[in-house]
Each structure stands twice: as C-alpha cells, then as structure tokens.
mmCIF file of N, CA and C in Angstrom:
data_model
loop_
_atom_site.group_PDB
_atom_site.id
_atom_site.type_symbol
_atom_site.label_atom_id
_atom_site.label_comp_id
_atom_site.label_asym_id
_atom_site.label_seq_id
_atom_site.Cartn_x
_atom_site.Cartn_y
_atom_site.Cartn_z
ATOM 1 N N MET A 1 -13.654 15.436 -7.932
ATOM 2 C CA MET A 1 -12.509 14.821 -8.568
ATOM 3 C C MET A 1 -12.984 13.558 -9.282
ATOM 4 N N SER A 2 -12.547 13.353 -10.490
ATOM 5 C CA SER A 2 -12.960 12.172 -11.239
ATOM 6 C C SER A 2 -12.214 10.944 -10.728
ATOM 7 N N GLU A 3 -12.746 9.773 -11.071
ATOM 8 C CA GLU A 3 -12.107 8.537 -10.635
ATOM 9 C C GLU A 3 -10.692 8.451 -11.175
ATOM 10 N N THR A 4 -10.480 8.871 -12.421
ATOM 11 C CA THR A 4 -9.149 8.844 -13.018
ATOM 12 C C THR A 4 -8.183 9.708 -12.212
ATOM 13 N N SER A 5 -8.618 10.872 -11.776
ATOM 14 C CA SER A 5 -7.783 11.747 -10.957
ATOM 15 C C SER A 5 -7.441 11.093 -9.626
ATOM 16 N N ASP A 6 -8.418 10.431 -9.010
ATOM 17 C CA ASP A 6 -8.174 9.750 -7.743
ATOM 18 C C ASP A 6 -7.139 8.641 -7.909
ATOM 19 N N GLU A 7 -7.269 7.880 -8.992
ATOM 20 C CA GLU A 7 -6.308 6.807 -9.240
ATOM 21 C C GLU A 7 -4.914 7.382 -9.454
ATOM 22 N N LYS A 8 -4.839 8.483 -10.187
ATOM 23 C CA LYS A 8 -3.556 9.125 -10.440
ATOM 24 C C LYS A 8 -2.959 9.641 -9.134
ATOM 25 N N THR A 9 -3.788 10.196 -8.258
ATOM 26 C CA THR A 9 -3.319 10.691 -6.965
ATOM 27 C C THR A 9 -2.709 9.560 -6.147
ATOM 28 N N LEU A 10 -3.351 8.395 -6.123
ATOM 29 C CA LEU A 10 -2.813 7.249 -5.391
ATOM 30 C C LEU A 10 -1.487 6.815 -6.002
ATOM 31 N N ALA A 11 -1.428 6.665 -7.308
ATOM 32 C CA ALA A 11 -0.190 6.241 -7.966
ATOM 33 C C ALA A 11 0.939 7.248 -7.732
ATOM 34 N N GLU A 12 0.617 8.533 -7.788
ATOM 35 C CA GLU A 12 1.635 9.559 -7.551
ATOM 36 C C GLU A 12 2.134 9.528 -6.111
ATOM 37 N N ALA A 13 1.234 9.325 -5.161
ATOM 38 C CA ALA A 13 1.633 9.239 -3.753
ATOM 39 C C ALA A 13 2.523 8.021 -3.521
ATOM 40 N N VAL A 14 2.179 6.903 -4.147
ATOM 41 C CA VAL A 14 2.983 5.682 -4.047
ATOM 42 C C VAL A 14 4.378 5.939 -4.619
ATOM 43 N N ASP A 15 4.421 6.507 -5.818
ATOM 44 C CA ASP A 15 5.713 6.749 -6.464
ATOM 45 C C ASP A 15 6.585 7.703 -5.662
ATOM 46 N N ALA A 16 5.988 8.758 -5.124
ATOM 47 C CA ALA A 16 6.762 9.737 -4.356
ATOM 48 C C ALA A 16 7.383 9.102 -3.112
ATOM 49 N N LEU A 17 6.590 8.315 -2.386
ATOM 50 C CA LEU A 17 7.125 7.688 -1.172
ATOM 51 C C LEU A 17 8.139 6.605 -1.521
ATOM 52 N N ALA A 18 7.855 5.819 -2.539
ATOM 53 C CA ALA A 18 8.808 4.787 -2.959
ATOM 54 C C ALA A 18 10.146 5.416 -3.343
ATOM 55 N N ASP A 19 10.097 6.530 -4.066
ATOM 56 C CA ASP A 19 11.336 7.216 -4.460
ATOM 57 C C ASP A 19 12.096 7.745 -3.247
ATOM 58 N N ARG A 20 11.368 8.221 -2.234
ATOM 59 C CA ARG A 20 12.043 8.680 -1.014
ATOM 60 C C ARG A 20 12.793 7.532 -0.346
ATOM 61 N N PHE A 21 12.153 6.366 -0.274
ATOM 62 C CA PHE A 21 12.827 5.215 0.335
ATOM 63 C C PHE A 21 14.027 4.785 -0.500
ATOM 64 N N ARG A 22 13.880 4.785 -1.803
ATOM 65 C CA ARG A 22 14.984 4.375 -2.686
ATOM 66 C C ARG A 22 16.188 5.297 -2.554
ATOM 67 N N ALA A 23 15.941 6.565 -2.256
ATOM 68 C CA ALA A 23 17.019 7.550 -2.185
ATOM 69 C C ALA A 23 17.686 7.620 -0.811
ATOM 70 N N MET A 24 17.112 6.975 0.192
ATOM 71 C CA MET A 24 17.659 7.071 1.549
ATOM 72 C C MET A 24 18.929 6.256 1.703
ATOM 73 N N PRO A 25 19.912 6.844 2.399
ATOM 74 C CA PRO A 25 21.099 6.056 2.741
ATOM 75 C C PRO A 25 20.744 5.039 3.835
ATOM 76 N N GLN A 26 21.582 4.050 3.968
ATOM 77 C CA GLN A 26 21.339 2.991 4.943
ATOM 78 C C GLN A 26 21.156 3.546 6.352
ATOM 79 N N SER A 27 21.930 4.539 6.717
ATOM 80 C CA SER A 27 21.829 5.085 8.071
ATOM 81 C C SER A 27 20.434 5.649 8.352
ATOM 82 N N ARG A 28 19.814 6.295 7.359
ATOM 83 C CA ARG A 28 18.449 6.813 7.546
ATOM 84 C C ARG A 28 17.431 5.687 7.510
ATOM 85 N N LEU A 29 17.595 4.747 6.591
ATOM 86 C CA LEU A 29 16.659 3.622 6.500
ATOM 87 C C LEU A 29 16.577 2.864 7.817
ATOM 88 N N LEU A 30 17.720 2.723 8.474
ATOM 89 C CA LEU A 30 17.779 1.936 9.701
ATOM 90 C C LEU A 30 17.506 2.765 10.951
ATOM 91 N N GLY A 31 17.354 4.071 10.811
ATOM 92 C CA GLY A 31 17.054 4.940 11.950
ATOM 93 C C GLY A 31 15.620 4.752 12.422
ATOM 94 N N ALA A 32 15.440 4.779 13.725
ATOM 95 C CA ALA A 32 14.118 4.569 14.321
ATOM 96 C C ALA A 32 13.195 5.753 14.063
ATOM 97 N N VAL A 33 11.912 5.455 13.941
ATOM 98 C CA VAL A 33 10.850 6.474 13.858
ATOM 99 C C VAL A 33 9.748 6.048 14.816
ATOM 100 N N ALA A 34 8.893 6.978 15.176
ATOM 101 C CA ALA A 34 7.815 6.695 16.123
ATOM 102 C C ALA A 34 7.007 5.472 15.693
ATOM 103 N N GLY A 35 6.920 4.508 16.602
ATOM 104 C CA GLY A 35 6.113 3.325 16.363
ATOM 105 C C GLY A 35 6.802 2.197 15.616
ATOM 106 N N HIS A 36 8.030 2.424 15.154
ATOM 107 C CA HIS A 36 8.739 1.401 14.380
ATOM 108 C C HIS A 36 10.219 1.416 14.744
ATOM 109 N N SER A 37 10.833 0.259 14.610
ATOM 110 C CA SER A 37 12.253 0.154 14.932
ATOM 111 C C SER A 37 13.129 0.881 13.920
ATOM 112 N N SER A 38 12.600 1.119 12.711
ATOM 113 C CA SER A 38 13.360 1.825 11.676
ATOM 114 C C SER A 38 12.400 2.393 10.626
ATOM 115 N N ARG A 39 12.934 3.300 9.791
ATOM 116 C CA ARG A 39 12.139 3.819 8.684
ATOM 117 C C ARG A 39 11.781 2.681 7.727
ATOM 118 N N ALA A 40 12.723 1.775 7.523
ATOM 119 C CA ALA A 40 12.459 0.631 6.642
ATOM 120 C C ALA A 40 11.323 -0.227 7.203
ATOM 121 N N ALA A 41 11.297 -0.412 8.508
ATOM 122 C CA ALA A 41 10.217 -1.196 9.128
ATOM 123 C C ALA A 41 8.874 -0.492 8.959
ATOM 124 N N ALA A 42 8.865 0.838 9.065
ATOM 125 C CA ALA A 42 7.626 1.599 8.847
ATOM 126 C C ALA A 42 7.162 1.441 7.404
ATOM 127 N N GLY A 43 8.093 1.497 6.472
ATOM 128 C CA GLY A 43 7.756 1.310 5.063
ATOM 129 C C GLY A 43 7.258 -0.092 4.775
ATOM 130 N N LEU A 44 7.889 -1.088 5.389
ATOM 131 C CA LEU A 44 7.455 -2.470 5.197
ATOM 132 C C LEU A 44 6.063 -2.683 5.771
ATOM 133 N N ALA A 45 5.783 -2.116 6.927
ATOM 134 C CA ALA A 45 4.440 -2.240 7.519
ATOM 135 C C ALA A 45 3.394 -1.641 6.588
ATOM 136 N N LEU A 46 3.694 -0.489 6.009
ATOM 137 C CA LEU A 46 2.772 0.130 5.058
ATOM 138 C C LEU A 46 2.626 -0.729 3.810
ATOM 139 N N ALA A 47 3.729 -1.250 3.294
ATOM 140 C CA ALA A 47 3.679 -2.105 2.107
ATOM 141 C C ALA A 47 2.834 -3.352 2.377
ATOM 142 N N ARG A 48 2.957 -3.913 3.564
ATOM 143 C CA ARG A 48 2.148 -5.080 3.914
ATOM 144 C C ARG A 48 0.661 -4.719 3.962
ATOM 145 N N TRP A 49 0.330 -3.548 4.499
ATOM 146 C CA TRP A 49 -1.075 -3.114 4.518
ATOM 147 C C TRP A 49 -1.580 -2.898 3.097
ATOM 148 N N LEU A 50 -0.770 -2.265 2.259
ATOM 149 C CA LEU A 50 -1.169 -2.055 0.864
ATOM 150 C C LEU A 50 -1.389 -3.389 0.154
ATOM 151 N N ALA A 51 -0.543 -4.373 0.433
ATOM 152 C CA ALA A 51 -0.674 -5.693 -0.203
ATOM 153 C C ALA A 51 -1.964 -6.386 0.225
ATOM 154 N N VAL A 52 -2.266 -6.358 1.515
ATOM 155 C CA VAL A 52 -3.505 -6.965 2.020
ATOM 156 C C VAL A 52 -4.717 -6.255 1.429
ATOM 157 N N THR A 53 -4.642 -4.947 1.356
ATOM 158 C CA THR A 53 -5.746 -4.153 0.828
ATOM 159 C C THR A 53 -5.929 -4.405 -0.663
ATOM 160 N N ALA A 54 -4.843 -4.510 -1.401
ATOM 161 C CA ALA A 54 -4.930 -4.820 -2.833
ATOM 162 C C ALA A 54 -5.548 -6.197 -3.042
ATOM 163 N N ARG A 55 -5.140 -7.150 -2.241
ATOM 164 C CA ARG A 55 -5.689 -8.513 -2.340
ATOM 165 C C ARG A 55 -7.199 -8.494 -2.076
ATOM 166 N N ALA A 56 -7.625 -7.724 -1.092
ATOM 167 C CA ALA A 56 -9.059 -7.624 -0.785
ATOM 168 C C ALA A 56 -9.819 -6.966 -1.930
ATOM 169 N N ALA A 57 -9.230 -5.931 -2.529
ATOM 170 C CA ALA A 57 -9.884 -5.256 -3.655
ATOM 171 C C ALA A 57 -9.977 -6.191 -4.864
ATOM 172 N N GLU A 58 -8.937 -6.991 -5.080
ATOM 173 C CA GLU A 58 -8.946 -7.943 -6.194
ATOM 174 C C GLU A 58 -9.978 -9.037 -5.980
ATOM 175 N N ALA A 59 -10.273 -9.338 -4.718
ATOM 176 C CA ALA A 59 -11.203 -10.430 -4.398
ATOM 177 C C ALA A 59 -12.668 -10.010 -4.491
ATOM 178 N N VAL A 60 -12.946 -8.709 -4.636
ATOM 179 C CA VAL A 60 -14.332 -8.251 -4.704
ATOM 180 C C VAL A 60 -15.021 -8.942 -5.878
ATOM 181 N N GLY A 61 -16.108 -9.597 -5.556
ATOM 182 C CA GLY A 61 -16.872 -10.283 -6.591
ATOM 183 C C GLY A 61 -16.323 -11.637 -6.988
ATOM 184 N N ALA A 62 -15.165 -12.023 -6.431
ATOM 185 C CA ALA A 62 -14.578 -13.323 -6.760
ATOM 186 C C ALA A 62 -14.755 -14.263 -5.570
ATOM 187 N N ASP A 63 -14.762 -15.551 -5.835
ATOM 188 C CA ASP A 63 -14.824 -16.541 -4.755
ATOM 189 C C ASP A 63 -13.537 -16.488 -3.962
ATOM 190 N N GLY A 64 -13.616 -16.751 -2.692
ATOM 191 C CA GLY A 64 -12.419 -16.825 -1.879
ATOM 192 C C GLY A 64 -12.315 -15.738 -0.838
ATOM 193 N N GLY A 65 -13.003 -14.625 -0.997
ATOM 194 C CA GLY A 65 -12.997 -13.571 0.014
ATOM 195 C C GLY A 65 -11.618 -13.062 0.336
ATOM 196 N N SER A 66 -11.385 -12.700 1.602
ATOM 197 C CA SER A 66 -10.125 -12.075 1.970
ATOM 198 C C SER A 66 -9.008 -13.078 2.248
ATOM 199 N N GLU A 67 -9.324 -14.358 2.360
ATOM 200 C CA GLU A 67 -8.280 -15.343 2.634
ATOM 201 C C GLU A 67 -7.576 -15.817 1.376
ATOM 202 N N ALA A 68 -8.217 -15.677 0.226
ATOM 203 C CA ALA A 68 -7.610 -16.107 -1.021
ATOM 204 C C ALA A 68 -8.038 -15.164 -2.124
ATOM 205 N N GLY A 69 -7.177 -14.996 -3.105
ATOM 206 C CA GLY A 69 -7.497 -14.156 -4.248
ATOM 207 C C GLY A 69 -8.365 -14.899 -5.232
ATOM 208 N N SER A 70 -8.645 -14.264 -6.353
ATOM 209 C CA SER A 70 -9.513 -14.869 -7.352
ATOM 210 C C SER A 70 -8.897 -16.133 -7.933
ATOM 211 N N ASP A 71 -7.585 -16.318 -7.769
ATOM 212 C CA ASP A 71 -6.935 -17.526 -8.271
ATOM 213 C C ASP A 71 -6.962 -18.660 -7.246
ATOM 214 N N GLY A 72 -7.551 -18.409 -6.065
ATOM 215 C CA GLY A 72 -7.678 -19.437 -5.035
ATOM 216 C C GLY A 72 -6.421 -19.662 -4.216
ATOM 217 N N VAL A 73 -5.352 -18.915 -4.480
ATOM 218 C CA VAL A 73 -4.105 -19.082 -3.757
ATOM 219 C C VAL A 73 -4.181 -18.296 -2.454
ATOM 220 N N PRO A 74 -3.842 -18.944 -1.319
ATOM 221 C CA PRO A 74 -3.895 -18.231 -0.046
ATOM 222 C C PRO A 74 -2.975 -17.003 -0.054
ATOM 223 N N ALA A 75 -3.429 -15.954 0.589
ATOM 224 C CA ALA A 75 -2.613 -14.749 0.699
ATOM 225 C C ALA A 75 -1.485 -14.987 1.700
ATOM 226 N N HIS A 76 -0.302 -14.491 1.380
ATOM 227 C CA HIS A 76 0.847 -14.615 2.271
ATOM 228 C C HIS A 76 1.337 -13.219 2.624
ATOM 229 N N GLU A 77 1.952 -13.113 3.789
ATOM 230 C CA GLU A 77 2.496 -11.827 4.200
ATOM 231 C C GLU A 77 3.654 -11.446 3.287
ATOM 232 N N LEU A 78 3.693 -10.173 2.922
ATOM 233 C CA LEU A 78 4.789 -9.649 2.125
ATOM 234 C C LEU A 78 6.083 -9.866 2.910
ATOM 235 N N PRO A 79 7.082 -10.496 2.293
ATOM 236 C CA PRO A 79 8.308 -10.800 3.042
ATOM 237 C C PRO A 79 9.156 -9.563 3.306
ATOM 238 N N ASP A 80 9.976 -9.656 4.314
ATOM 239 C CA ASP A 80 10.964 -8.621 4.593
ATOM 240 C C ASP A 80 12.160 -8.928 3.701
ATOM 241 N N ALA A 81 12.317 -8.154 2.636
ATOM 242 C CA ALA A 81 13.399 -8.377 1.679
ATOM 243 C C ALA A 81 14.595 -7.471 1.967
ATOM 244 N N GLY A 82 14.574 -6.808 3.106
ATOM 245 C CA GLY A 82 15.684 -5.947 3.496
ATOM 246 C C GLY A 82 15.356 -4.480 3.306
ATOM 247 N N ALA A 83 16.111 -3.660 4.000
ATOM 248 C CA ALA A 83 15.856 -2.217 4.017
ATOM 249 C C ALA A 83 15.916 -1.592 2.629
ATOM 250 N N PHE A 84 16.816 -2.046 1.792
ATOM 251 C CA PHE A 84 16.970 -1.436 0.476
ATOM 252 C C PHE A 84 15.867 -1.828 -0.503
ATOM 253 N N ALA A 85 15.061 -2.813 -0.173
ATOM 254 C CA ALA A 85 13.978 -3.260 -1.064
ATOM 255 C C ALA A 85 12.641 -2.591 -0.751
ATOM 256 N N VAL A 86 12.544 -1.880 0.350
ATOM 257 C CA VAL A 86 11.261 -1.327 0.786
ATOM 258 C C VAL A 86 10.651 -0.399 -0.263
ATOM 259 N N GLY A 87 11.431 0.463 -0.871
ATOM 260 C CA GLY A 87 10.901 1.362 -1.894
ATOM 261 C C GLY A 87 10.279 0.601 -3.046
ATOM 262 N N ASP A 88 10.953 -0.444 -3.500
ATOM 263 C CA ASP A 88 10.419 -1.250 -4.602
ATOM 264 C C ASP A 88 9.173 -2.010 -4.169
ATOM 265 N N GLN A 89 9.177 -2.534 -2.957
ATOM 266 C CA GLN A 89 7.994 -3.244 -2.461
ATOM 267 C C GLN A 89 6.794 -2.301 -2.382
ATOM 268 N N LEU A 90 7.007 -1.092 -1.889
ATOM 269 C CA LEU A 90 5.926 -0.109 -1.832
ATOM 270 C C LEU A 90 5.390 0.181 -3.236
ATOM 271 N N ALA A 91 6.287 0.367 -4.181
ATOM 272 C CA ALA A 91 5.867 0.686 -5.545
ATOM 273 C C ALA A 91 5.025 -0.436 -6.136
ATOM 274 N N VAL A 92 5.457 -1.662 -5.986
ATOM 275 C CA VAL A 92 4.739 -2.790 -6.588
ATOM 276 C C VAL A 92 3.359 -2.955 -5.975
ATOM 277 N N VAL A 93 3.283 -3.037 -4.655
ATOM 278 C CA VAL A 93 1.973 -3.282 -4.036
ATOM 279 C C VAL A 93 1.069 -2.061 -4.122
ATOM 280 N N GLY A 94 1.653 -0.865 -4.096
ATOM 281 C CA GLY A 94 0.852 0.346 -4.245
ATOM 282 C C GLY A 94 0.204 0.433 -5.616
ATOM 283 N N HIS A 95 0.951 0.076 -6.640
ATOM 284 C CA HIS A 95 0.388 0.078 -7.995
ATOM 285 C C HIS A 95 -0.595 -1.077 -8.181
ATOM 286 N N ASP A 96 -0.359 -2.193 -7.502
ATOM 287 C CA ASP A 96 -1.350 -3.287 -7.523
ATOM 288 C C ASP A 96 -2.672 -2.795 -6.941
ATOM 289 N N LEU A 97 -2.602 -2.064 -5.833
ATOM 290 C CA LEU A 97 -3.817 -1.543 -5.212
ATOM 291 C C LEU A 97 -4.511 -0.548 -6.137
ATOM 292 N N ALA A 98 -3.755 0.359 -6.719
ATOM 293 C CA ALA A 98 -4.354 1.347 -7.628
ATOM 294 C C ALA A 98 -5.060 0.653 -8.791
ATOM 295 N N ALA A 99 -4.438 -0.380 -9.352
ATOM 296 C CA ALA A 99 -5.046 -1.107 -10.473
ATOM 297 C C ALA A 99 -6.297 -1.854 -10.034
ATOM 298 N N ALA A 100 -6.239 -2.471 -8.861
ATOM 299 C CA ALA A 100 -7.400 -3.216 -8.363
ATOM 300 C C ALA A 100 -8.573 -2.275 -8.104
ATOM 301 N N LEU A 101 -8.296 -1.109 -7.532
ATOM 302 C CA LEU A 101 -9.365 -0.147 -7.258
ATOM 303 C C LEU A 101 -9.910 0.469 -8.540
ATOM 304 N N ALA A 102 -9.053 0.636 -9.537
ATOM 305 C CA ALA A 102 -9.499 1.198 -10.820
ATOM 306 C C ALA A 102 -10.525 0.296 -11.498
ATOM 307 N N ALA A 103 -10.461 -0.986 -11.214
ATOM 308 C CA ALA A 103 -11.374 -1.951 -11.825
ATOM 309 C C ALA A 103 -12.721 -2.023 -11.117
ATOM 310 N N LEU A 104 -12.872 -1.298 -10.015
ATOM 311 C CA LEU A 104 -14.100 -1.368 -9.219
ATOM 312 C C LEU A 104 -14.905 -0.083 -9.305
ATOM 313 N N PRO A 105 -16.230 -0.193 -9.217
ATOM 314 C CA PRO A 105 -17.017 1.032 -9.043
ATOM 315 C C PRO A 105 -16.698 1.633 -7.671
ATOM 316 N N GLY A 106 -16.815 2.943 -7.545
ATOM 317 C CA GLY A 106 -16.457 3.629 -6.304
ATOM 318 C C GLY A 106 -17.191 3.161 -5.080
ATOM 319 N N ASP A 107 -18.419 2.631 -5.264
ATOM 320 C CA ASP A 107 -19.196 2.192 -4.105
ATOM 321 C C ASP A 107 -19.063 0.701 -3.817
ATOM 322 N N ALA A 108 -18.198 0.004 -4.545
ATOM 323 C CA ALA A 108 -17.989 -1.426 -4.308
ATOM 324 C C ALA A 108 -17.397 -1.625 -2.915
ATOM 325 N N ALA A 109 -17.911 -2.595 -2.180
ATOM 326 C CA ALA A 109 -17.436 -2.868 -0.821
ATOM 327 C C ALA A 109 -16.188 -3.749 -0.866
ATOM 328 N N VAL A 110 -15.122 -3.246 -0.285
ATOM 329 C CA VAL A 110 -13.864 -3.986 -0.182
ATOM 330 C C VAL A 110 -13.773 -4.503 1.249
ATOM 331 N N ALA A 111 -13.604 -5.820 1.407
ATOM 332 C CA ALA A 111 -13.599 -6.450 2.728
ATOM 333 C C ALA A 111 -12.231 -6.306 3.387
ATOM 334 N N LEU A 112 -12.058 -5.222 4.120
ATOM 335 C CA LEU A 112 -10.823 -5.016 4.878
ATOM 336 C C LEU A 112 -10.947 -5.723 6.227
ATOM 337 N N PRO A 113 -9.831 -5.965 6.912
ATOM 338 C CA PRO A 113 -9.889 -6.666 8.203
ATOM 339 C C PRO A 113 -10.836 -6.026 9.224
ATOM 340 N N ASP A 114 -10.980 -4.700 9.180
ATOM 341 C CA ASP A 114 -11.864 -4.017 10.141
ATOM 342 C C ASP A 114 -13.302 -3.916 9.654
ATOM 343 N N GLY A 115 -13.602 -4.473 8.491
ATOM 344 C CA GLY A 115 -14.954 -4.425 7.949
ATOM 345 C C GLY A 115 -14.965 -3.861 6.543
ATOM 346 N N PRO A 116 -16.098 -3.968 5.864
ATOM 347 C CA PRO A 116 -16.174 -3.503 4.480
ATOM 348 C C PRO A 116 -16.067 -1.987 4.369
ATOM 349 N N VAL A 117 -15.357 -1.556 3.326
ATOM 350 C CA VAL A 117 -15.158 -0.134 3.056
ATOM 351 C C VAL A 117 -15.355 0.088 1.564
ATOM 352 N N ALA A 118 -16.031 1.167 1.191
ATOM 353 C CA ALA A 118 -16.229 1.483 -0.222
ATOM 354 C C ALA A 118 -14.880 1.723 -0.905
ATOM 355 N N ALA A 119 -14.782 1.304 -2.164
ATOM 356 C CA ALA A 119 -13.527 1.426 -2.909
ATOM 357 C C ALA A 119 -12.995 2.859 -2.907
ATOM 358 N N GLU A 120 -13.863 3.849 -3.070
ATOM 359 C CA GLU A 120 -13.427 5.251 -3.036
ATOM 360 C C GLU A 120 -12.790 5.594 -1.698
ATOM 361 N N ALA A 121 -13.377 5.091 -0.622
ATOM 362 C CA ALA A 121 -12.844 5.362 0.715
ATOM 363 C C ALA A 121 -11.528 4.613 0.931
ATOM 364 N N VAL A 122 -11.389 3.436 0.346
ATOM 365 C CA VAL A 122 -10.132 2.684 0.446
ATOM 366 C C VAL A 122 -9.019 3.481 -0.226
ATOM 367 N N ARG A 123 -9.308 4.042 -1.391
ATOM 368 C CA ARG A 123 -8.323 4.850 -2.117
ATOM 369 C C ARG A 123 -7.896 6.042 -1.256
ATOM 370 N N ALA A 124 -8.845 6.740 -0.667
ATOM 371 C CA ALA A 124 -8.537 7.892 0.178
ATOM 372 C C ALA A 124 -7.733 7.475 1.408
ATOM 373 N N LEU A 125 -8.094 6.334 1.996
ATOM 374 C CA LEU A 125 -7.376 5.824 3.157
ATOM 375 C C LEU A 125 -5.929 5.491 2.794
ATOM 376 N N ALA A 126 -5.722 4.878 1.638
ATOM 377 C CA ALA A 126 -4.367 4.535 1.199
ATOM 378 C C ALA A 126 -3.524 5.799 1.006
ATOM 379 N N VAL A 127 -4.097 6.804 0.364
ATOM 380 C CA VAL A 127 -3.374 8.065 0.160
ATOM 381 C C VAL A 127 -3.028 8.688 1.512
ATOM 382 N N ARG A 128 -3.963 8.654 2.456
ATOM 383 C CA ARG A 128 -3.718 9.206 3.781
ATOM 384 C C ARG A 128 -2.603 8.442 4.501
ATOM 385 N N ARG A 129 -2.617 7.125 4.415
ATOM 386 C CA ARG A 129 -1.572 6.335 5.089
ATOM 387 C C ARG A 129 -0.199 6.600 4.462
ATOM 388 N N LEU A 130 -0.157 6.744 3.144
ATOM 389 C CA LEU A 130 1.097 7.085 2.477
ATOM 390 C C LEU A 130 1.608 8.438 2.971
ATOM 391 N N ALA A 131 0.706 9.402 3.094
ATOM 392 C CA ALA A 131 1.087 10.742 3.562
ATOM 393 C C ALA A 131 1.578 10.699 5.015
ATOM 394 N N GLU A 132 0.932 9.885 5.837
ATOM 395 C CA GLU A 132 1.340 9.775 7.248
ATOM 396 C C GLU A 132 2.744 9.219 7.375
ATOM 397 N N VAL A 133 3.032 8.160 6.609
ATOM 398 C CA VAL A 133 4.377 7.584 6.672
ATOM 399 C C VAL A 133 5.394 8.573 6.116
ATOM 400 N N SER A 134 5.042 9.248 5.043
ATOM 401 C CA SER A 134 5.938 10.248 4.464
ATOM 402 C C SER A 134 6.263 11.342 5.484
ATOM 403 N N ALA A 135 5.264 11.806 6.201
ATOM 404 C CA ALA A 135 5.459 12.845 7.201
ATOM 405 C C ALA A 135 6.324 12.363 8.369
ATOM 406 N N ALA A 136 6.270 11.084 8.668
ATOM 407 C CA ALA A 136 7.041 10.525 9.784
ATOM 408 C C ALA A 136 8.515 10.317 9.433
ATOM 409 N N LEU A 137 8.819 10.373 8.158
ATOM 410 C CA LEU A 137 10.208 10.124 7.746
ATOM 411 C C LEU A 137 11.079 11.327 8.009
#
C-alpha cells in the first residue's frame, strides 16, 4: 500500500467514526460501554490519544519534544466539550494526526509516551484504535 493510500485510510477511518458519533442520539452517547462511563467518554479518550499522538508527530525534528510542539507552547489535554462535540473533536484531531504523519517519512521515529514508534506504525495503530472504538459502539 502506498503512503498516500495509508493516509487516506486513516482519514476515512476518522471520518467514519466521527460521523457515527455525530449521528448518535443523546441516549446512545451517554450509554455506558466496556471500560468507559459512556460512548462519548470512549470517544473523548480516543480523541485525546489522537491529539497527543498528533502533537508528538508534529514535534519530530523540532525542538521541544513531546512536552511542547514546534511553536514551544506546552501541550494541553483536549477538553471535554460535551457529548455532542465528540464527533467534531475526533475529526479535528484525527485529521491533524493524518496531516502530521503525511509530512514524515514512514521510518521517522515518533516519541509516544510508551516509547518511539515509526510513523508508519503510528498510522496503523491509529487506524486500529479507531476500529476498536467503532466496534465497541
């Protein structure tokens, strides 16, 4: 699979899950799922992971490492903007990650909290996590 195809796969997975969250009624969004108090909480947890991962990918080769982006601004946790915002939050940070990974060679090391991971593997991991949350819904 070419790099362009991989990037498209990540963006498509992000869009599909974001659309599922956007289409959910409040009763489903607030319903509990394994490991989370609600579907919205599961989506927010994933969005927060995508945001941290995107920030790490953006920091590759820039000063500041995983604590700050290339602009030197400290990374902050993605806020809980409410159950109805989760789909939009997923879309924004998921596309940020796809763009950040597109700018890197596939073997570039991205400093994730558990250790460095090649950009290609980060992309695959993100797609897998999106699929896992989708399956849990």
